[in-house]
Amino acid sequence: MLAFNFVSSPGAGKTSLLVRAVSDLKQSRPVAVIEGDQQTSNDAERIRATGVPAIQINTGKGCHLDAAMVGEAYGRLAPLRGGLLFIENVGNLVCPAAFDLGEACKIVVFSTTEGEDKPLKYPDMFAASALMLINKIDLAPVLDFDLAQTIEYARRVNPKIEVLTISAKTGEGFSAFYAWIRKQADKMRAGVLGAVQG
Ligand SMILES: Nc1nc2c(ncn2[C@@H]2O[C@H](COP(=O)(O)OP(=O)(O)OP(=O)(O)O)[C@@H](O)[C@H]2O)c(=O)[nH]1
Ligand SMILES: [Mg+2]
Ligand SMILES: [Zn+2]
């Protein structure tokens, strides 16, 4: 099983992009989602509406997921052998960077409305992530969003971070994102990335 940990500030579009991604990816392999929020089951309900299983974790006063919470939630899912597990962390650009949930890698979702300087202000999250998905690219023209500046800042804190631009609203960039996921699955099979035994 290949697991990804999606991290971002609140509202960057993690659930929106997961709704689109699981709807497409469930055709070809088993997929499940673990959702983390302080309160509500809204995000798990949005995923379940696609027909994909989702477990909601509520952290209450807590501001991140930890491996024990994910282990407990994973135990409530049907076996996912050969499949994909998407973990949506609590919307928080700070401390989820410090917690390993057993994922192959972290994916930081950064949206065009947040301001180009966020990778410099919250460097740990960008340093901890293998991929930066720049979401809400459909809004870039009305925001005077500077894509090159954002990427330059992100690579200043993590020279190896990969970058893709997407729009969860229009679907732009998702085929490149799926190709990136396939590449990670190939790496896992080749033993370069850690697989979680399911
Ligand atoms: N224009 C536009 N809006 C988007 C896009 N992706 C998400 N949104 C909107 O952004 C808002 C937040 O989206 P969510 O998917 O709930 O964000 P999230 O990161 O899951 O939020 P939390 O779980 O609360 O941290 C919603 O109003 C979405 O409709 C996008 O690509 N383009
Ligand atoms: Mg969400
Ligand atoms: Zn925290």
CSV table of C-alpha atoms and ligand atoms in Angstrom, one decimal:
chain,number,residue,atom,x,y,z
A,1,MET,CA,0.0,0.0,0.0
A,2,LEU,CA,1.2,3.5,-0.8
A,3,ALA,CA,0.3,6.2,1.7
A,4,PHE,CA,0.5,10.0,1.2
A,5,ASN,CA,0.2,12.6,4.0
A,6,PHE,CA,-1.5,15.8,2.7
A,7,VAL,CA,-0.6,18.9,4.6
A,8,SER,CA,-1.5,22.6,4.2
A,9,SER,CA,-2.9,25.6,5.8
A,10,PRO,CA,-6.7,25.6,6.4
A,11,GLY,CA,-8.7,25.8,3.1
A,12,ALA,CA,-5.9,25.3,0.6
A,13,GLY,CA,-8.1,22.7,-1.1
A,14,LYS,CA,-6.9,19.3,0.3
A,15,THR,CA,-10.4,17.8,0.4
A,16,SER,CA,-11.5,19.3,-2.9
A,17,LEU,CA,-8.5,17.8,-4.7
A,18,LEU,CA,-8.9,14.5,-2.9
A,19,VAL,CA,-12.6,14.3,-3.9
A,20,ARG,CA,-11.5,14.7,-7.6
A,21,ALA,CA,-8.5,12.4,-7.3
A,22,VAL,CA,-10.2,9.5,-5.6
A,23,SER,CA,-13.1,9.7,-8.0
A,24,ASP,CA,-10.6,9.2,-10.9
A,25,LEU,CA,-8.2,6.8,-9.2
A,26,LYS,CA,-10.8,4.4,-7.7
A,27,GLN,CA,-11.4,3.1,-11.2
A,28,SER,CA,-8.0,1.5,-11.3
A,29,ARG,CA,-7.1,0.4,-7.7
A,30,PRO,CA,-8.3,0.3,-4.1
A,31,VAL,CA,-8.4,3.7,-2.5
A,32,ALA,CA,-9.2,5.0,1.0
A,33,VAL,CA,-8.9,8.2,2.9
A,34,ILE,CA,-8.3,9.1,6.5
A,35,GLU,CA,-9.4,12.6,7.4
A,36,GLY,CA,-8.1,14.8,10.2
A,37,ASP,CA,-9.9,17.8,11.6
A,38,GLN,CA,-10.3,19.3,15.0
A,39,GLN,CA,-14.1,19.0,14.7
A,40,THR,CA,-16.8,17.8,12.3
A,41,SER,CA,-17.1,14.9,9.9
A,42,ASN,CA,-17.6,17.2,6.9
A,43,ASP,CA,-14.5,16.1,5.0
A,44,ALA,CA,-15.1,12.3,5.4
A,45,GLU,CA,-18.6,12.8,4.2
A,46,ARG,CA,-17.4,14.7,1.1
A,47,ILE,CA,-15.1,11.7,0.4
A,48,ARG,CA,-17.8,9.1,1.1
A,49,ALA,CA,-20.1,10.8,-1.4
A,50,THR,CA,-17.7,9.6,-4.1
A,51,GLY,CA,-18.2,6.0,-3.0
A,52,VAL,CA,-14.7,5.8,-1.5
A,53,PRO,CA,-14.3,4.7,2.2
A,54,ALA,CA,-13.2,7.5,4.6
A,55,ILE,CA,-12.5,7.5,8.3
A,56,GLN,CA,-12.7,10.8,10.2
A,57,ILE,CA,-10.4,11.5,13.1
A,58,ASN,CA,-11.3,14.5,15.3
A,59,THR,CA,-8.3,15.8,17.2
A,60,GLY,CA,-10.3,18.1,19.5
A,61,LYS,CA,-7.9,20.6,21.0
A,62,GLY,CA,-5.1,18.9,19.0
A,63,CYS,CA,-3.6,20.5,15.9
A,64,HIS,CA,-2.1,17.5,14.0
A,65,LEU,CA,-2.4,13.8,13.4
A,66,ASP,CA,0.0,11.3,14.9
A,67,ALA,CA,0.8,7.7,13.9
A,68,ALA,CA,-1.2,6.1,16.7
A,69,MET,CA,-4.4,8.0,15.5
A,70,VAL,CA,-3.8,6.9,11.9
A,71,GLY,CA,-3.0,3.3,13.0
A,72,GLU,CA,-6.3,3.1,14.9
A,73,ALA,CA,-8.3,4.6,11.9
A,74,TYR,CA,-6.5,2.3,9.4
A,75,GLY,CA,-7.6,-0.7,11.5
A,76,ARG,CA,-11.2,0.3,10.7
A,77,LEU,CA,-10.7,0.2,6.9
A,78,ALA,CA,-10.9,-2.9,4.7
A,79,PRO,CA,-7.4,-4.2,3.6
A,80,LEU,CA,-5.9,-2.0,1.0
A,81,ARG,CA,-3.3,-4.3,-0.4
A,82,GLY,CA,-1.8,-2.8,-3.6
A,83,GLY,CA,-3.9,0.4,-3.1
A,84,LEU,CA,-3.6,4.0,-2.2
A,85,LEU,CA,-4.2,5.6,1.2
A,86,PHE,CA,-4.6,9.3,1.3
A,87,ILE,CA,-4.3,11.0,4.7
A,88,GLU,CA,-5.6,14.5,5.0
A,89,ASN,CA,-3.9,16.2,8.0
A,90,VAL,CA,-5.4,18.9,10.1
A,91,GLY,CA,-5.2,22.3,8.2
A,92,ASN,CA,-2.1,23.7,9.9
A,93,LEU,CA,1.2,24.7,8.2
A,94,VAL,CA,3.3,24.3,11.3
A,95,CYS,CA,3.4,21.2,13.5
A,96,PRO,CA,2.1,18.4,11.1
A,97,ALA,CA,5.6,18.8,9.5
A,98,ALA,CA,7.1,17.1,12.6
A,99,PHE,CA,5.0,14.0,12.6
A,100,ASP,CA,5.7,10.8,10.6
A,101,LEU,CA,2.4,9.0,10.0
A,102,GLY,CA,4.0,6.1,8.2
A,103,GLU,CA,3.5,7.8,4.8
A,104,ALA,CA,5.7,7.4,1.8
A,105,CYS,CA,6.0,11.1,1.7
A,106,LYS,CA,4.2,14.4,2.6
A,107,ILE,CA,2.5,16.4,-0.1
A,108,VAL,CA,2.1,20.1,0.8
A,109,VAL,CA,-0.9,21.8,-0.9
A,110,PHE,CA,-0.2,25.5,-1.3
A,111,SER,CA,-2.9,27.6,-2.9
A,112,THR,CA,-2.5,30.8,-5.0
A,113,THR,CA,-4.4,32.9,-2.5
A,114,GLU,CA,-1.9,32.4,0.4
A,115,GLY,CA,0.9,34.7,-0.7
A,116,GLU,CA,4.2,33.7,-2.4
A,117,ASP,CA,6.3,34.0,0.8
A,118,LYS,CA,4.7,31.2,2.8
A,119,PRO,CA,7.5,28.7,2.0
A,120,LEU,CA,9.9,31.1,3.7
A,121,LYS,CA,7.7,31.9,6.6
A,122,TYR,CA,6.7,28.2,7.3
A,123,PRO,CA,9.9,26.5,6.0
A,124,ASP,CA,9.5,23.2,8.0
A,125,MET,CA,6.5,22.1,6.1
A,126,PHE,CA,8.1,22.7,2.7
A,127,ALA,CA,11.4,21.1,3.8
A,128,ALA,CA,9.5,18.0,5.0
A,129,SER,CA,7.5,17.6,1.7
A,130,ALA,CA,8.5,15.7,-1.4
A,131,LEU,CA,5.9,17.4,-3.6
A,132,MET,CA,4.3,20.9,-3.6
A,133,LEU,CA,0.9,21.0,-5.3
A,134,ILE,CA,0.1,24.6,-6.2
A,135,ASN,CA,-3.7,24.6,-6.1
A,136,LYS,CA,-6.3,27.1,-7.2
A,137,ILE,CA,-4.2,27.9,-10.3
A,138,ASP,CA,-7.5,28.9,-12.0
A,139,LEU,CA,-7.5,32.0,-9.7
A,140,ALA,CA,-3.9,33.0,-10.6
A,141,PRO,CA,-4.9,35.6,-13.2
A,142,VAL,CA,-7.1,37.6,-10.8
A,143,LEU,CA,-4.6,37.4,-8.0
A,144,ASP,CA,-1.4,38.6,-9.7
A,145,PHE,CA,0.0,35.3,-8.4
A,146,ASP,CA,3.8,35.0,-9.0
A,147,LEU,CA,4.4,31.3,-9.7
A,148,ALA,CA,8.1,31.5,-10.4
A,149,GLN,CA,8.7,33.4,-7.1
A,150,THR,CA,6.7,30.8,-5.1
A,151,ILE,CA,8.8,28.0,-6.6
A,152,GLU,CA,12.0,29.8,-6.0
A,153,TYR,CA,11.1,30.4,-2.3
A,154,ALA,CA,10.1,26.7,-1.9
A,155,ARG,CA,13.3,25.5,-3.4
A,156,ARG,CA,15.3,27.8,-1.2
A,157,VAL,CA,14.1,25.8,1.8
A,158,ASN,CA,14.0,22.4,-0.1
A,159,PRO,CA,16.1,22.3,-3.3
A,160,LYS,CA,14.6,18.8,-4.1
A,161,ILE,CA,10.9,19.6,-3.8
A,162,GLU,CA,8.9,18.7,-6.9
A,163,VAL,CA,6.2,21.1,-8.0
A,164,LEU,CA,3.0,20.7,-9.9
A,165,THR,CA,0.2,23.3,-10.6
A,166,ILE,CA,-3.4,22.1,-10.3
A,167,SER,CA,-6.9,23.3,-10.0
A,168,ALA,CA,-9.3,21.1,-8.0
A,169,LYS,CA,-12.1,23.2,-9.5
A,170,THR,CA,-11.3,22.7,-13.2
A,171,GLY,CA,-9.2,19.5,-13.1
A,172,GLU,CA,-6.2,21.3,-14.7
A,173,GLY,CA,-2.9,19.5,-13.9
A,174,PHE,CA,-4.5,16.3,-12.5
A,175,SER,CA,-3.1,14.0,-15.2
A,176,ALA,CA,0.4,15.1,-14.3
A,177,PHE,CA,-0.4,14.5,-10.6
A,178,TYR,CA,-1.6,11.0,-11.4
A,179,ALA,CA,1.6,10.4,-13.4
A,180,TRP,CA,3.6,11.5,-10.3
A,181,ILE,CA,1.7,9.0,-8.1
A,182,ARG,CA,2.4,6.2,-10.6
A,183,LYS,CA,6.1,7.1,-10.4
A,184,GLN,CA,6.0,6.8,-6.6
A,185,ALA,CA,4.3,3.4,-6.9
A,186,ASP,CA,7.1,2.3,-9.3
A,187,LYS,CA,9.7,3.5,-6.8
A,188,MET,CA,8.0,1.7,-4.0
A,189,ARG,CA,8.0,-1.5,-6.0
A,190,ALA,CA,11.7,-1.0,-6.7
A,191,GLY,CA,12.2,-0.7,-3.0
A,192,VAL,CA,13.3,3.0,-3.0
A,193,LEU,CA,10.2,4.2,-1.1
A,194,GLY,CA,8.8,2.5,2.1
A,195,ALA,CA,5.7,0.5,1.6
A,196,VAL,CA,3.3,0.2,4.6
A,197,GLN,CA,2.4,-3.5,5.2
A,198,GLY,CA,-1.4,-3.7,5.0
B,1,LIG,N1,-11.3,28.5,-7.3
B,1,LIG,C1,-10.9,27.4,-6.7
B,1,LIG,N2,-11.4,27.1,-5.4
B,1,LIG,C2,-10.9,26.0,-4.8
B,1,LIG,C3,-10.0,25.1,-5.4
B,1,LIG,N3,-9.8,24.1,-4.5
B,1,LIG,C4,-10.6,24.3,-3.5
B,1,LIG,N4,-11.3,25.5,-3.6
B,1,LIG,C5,-12.2,26.1,-2.6
B,1,LIG,O1,-11.4,26.4,-1.5
B,1,LIG,C6,-12.3,26.2,-0.3
B,1,LIG,C7,-11.6,25.3,0.7
B,1,LIG,O2,-11.5,24.0,0.0
B,1,LIG,P1,-11.3,22.6,0.9
B,1,LIG,O3,-11.1,21.5,-0.1
B,1,LIG,O4,-12.4,22.5,1.9
B,1,LIG,O5,-9.9,22.9,1.6
B,1,LIG,P2,-9.1,22.0,2.7
B,1,LIG,O6,-7.7,22.3,2.6
B,1,LIG,O7,-9.6,20.6,2.7
B,1,LIG,O8,-9.6,22.8,4.1
B,1,LIG,P3,-9.5,22.2,5.6
B,1,LIG,O9,-9.7,20.8,5.6
B,1,LIG,O10,-10.5,23.0,6.4
B,1,LIG,O11,-8.1,22.6,6.0
B,1,LIG,C8,-13.6,25.7,-0.8
B,1,LIG,O12,-14.5,26.8,-0.9
B,1,LIG,C9,-13.3,25.1,-2.2
B,1,LIG,O13,-14.4,25.2,-3.1
B,1,LIG,C10,-9.5,25.4,-6.7
B,1,LIG,O14,-8.7,24.7,-7.3
B,1,LIG,N5,-10.0,26.6,-7.3
B,2,MG,MG,-10.3,19.4,4.2
B,3,ZN,ZN,0.0,20.2,16.4
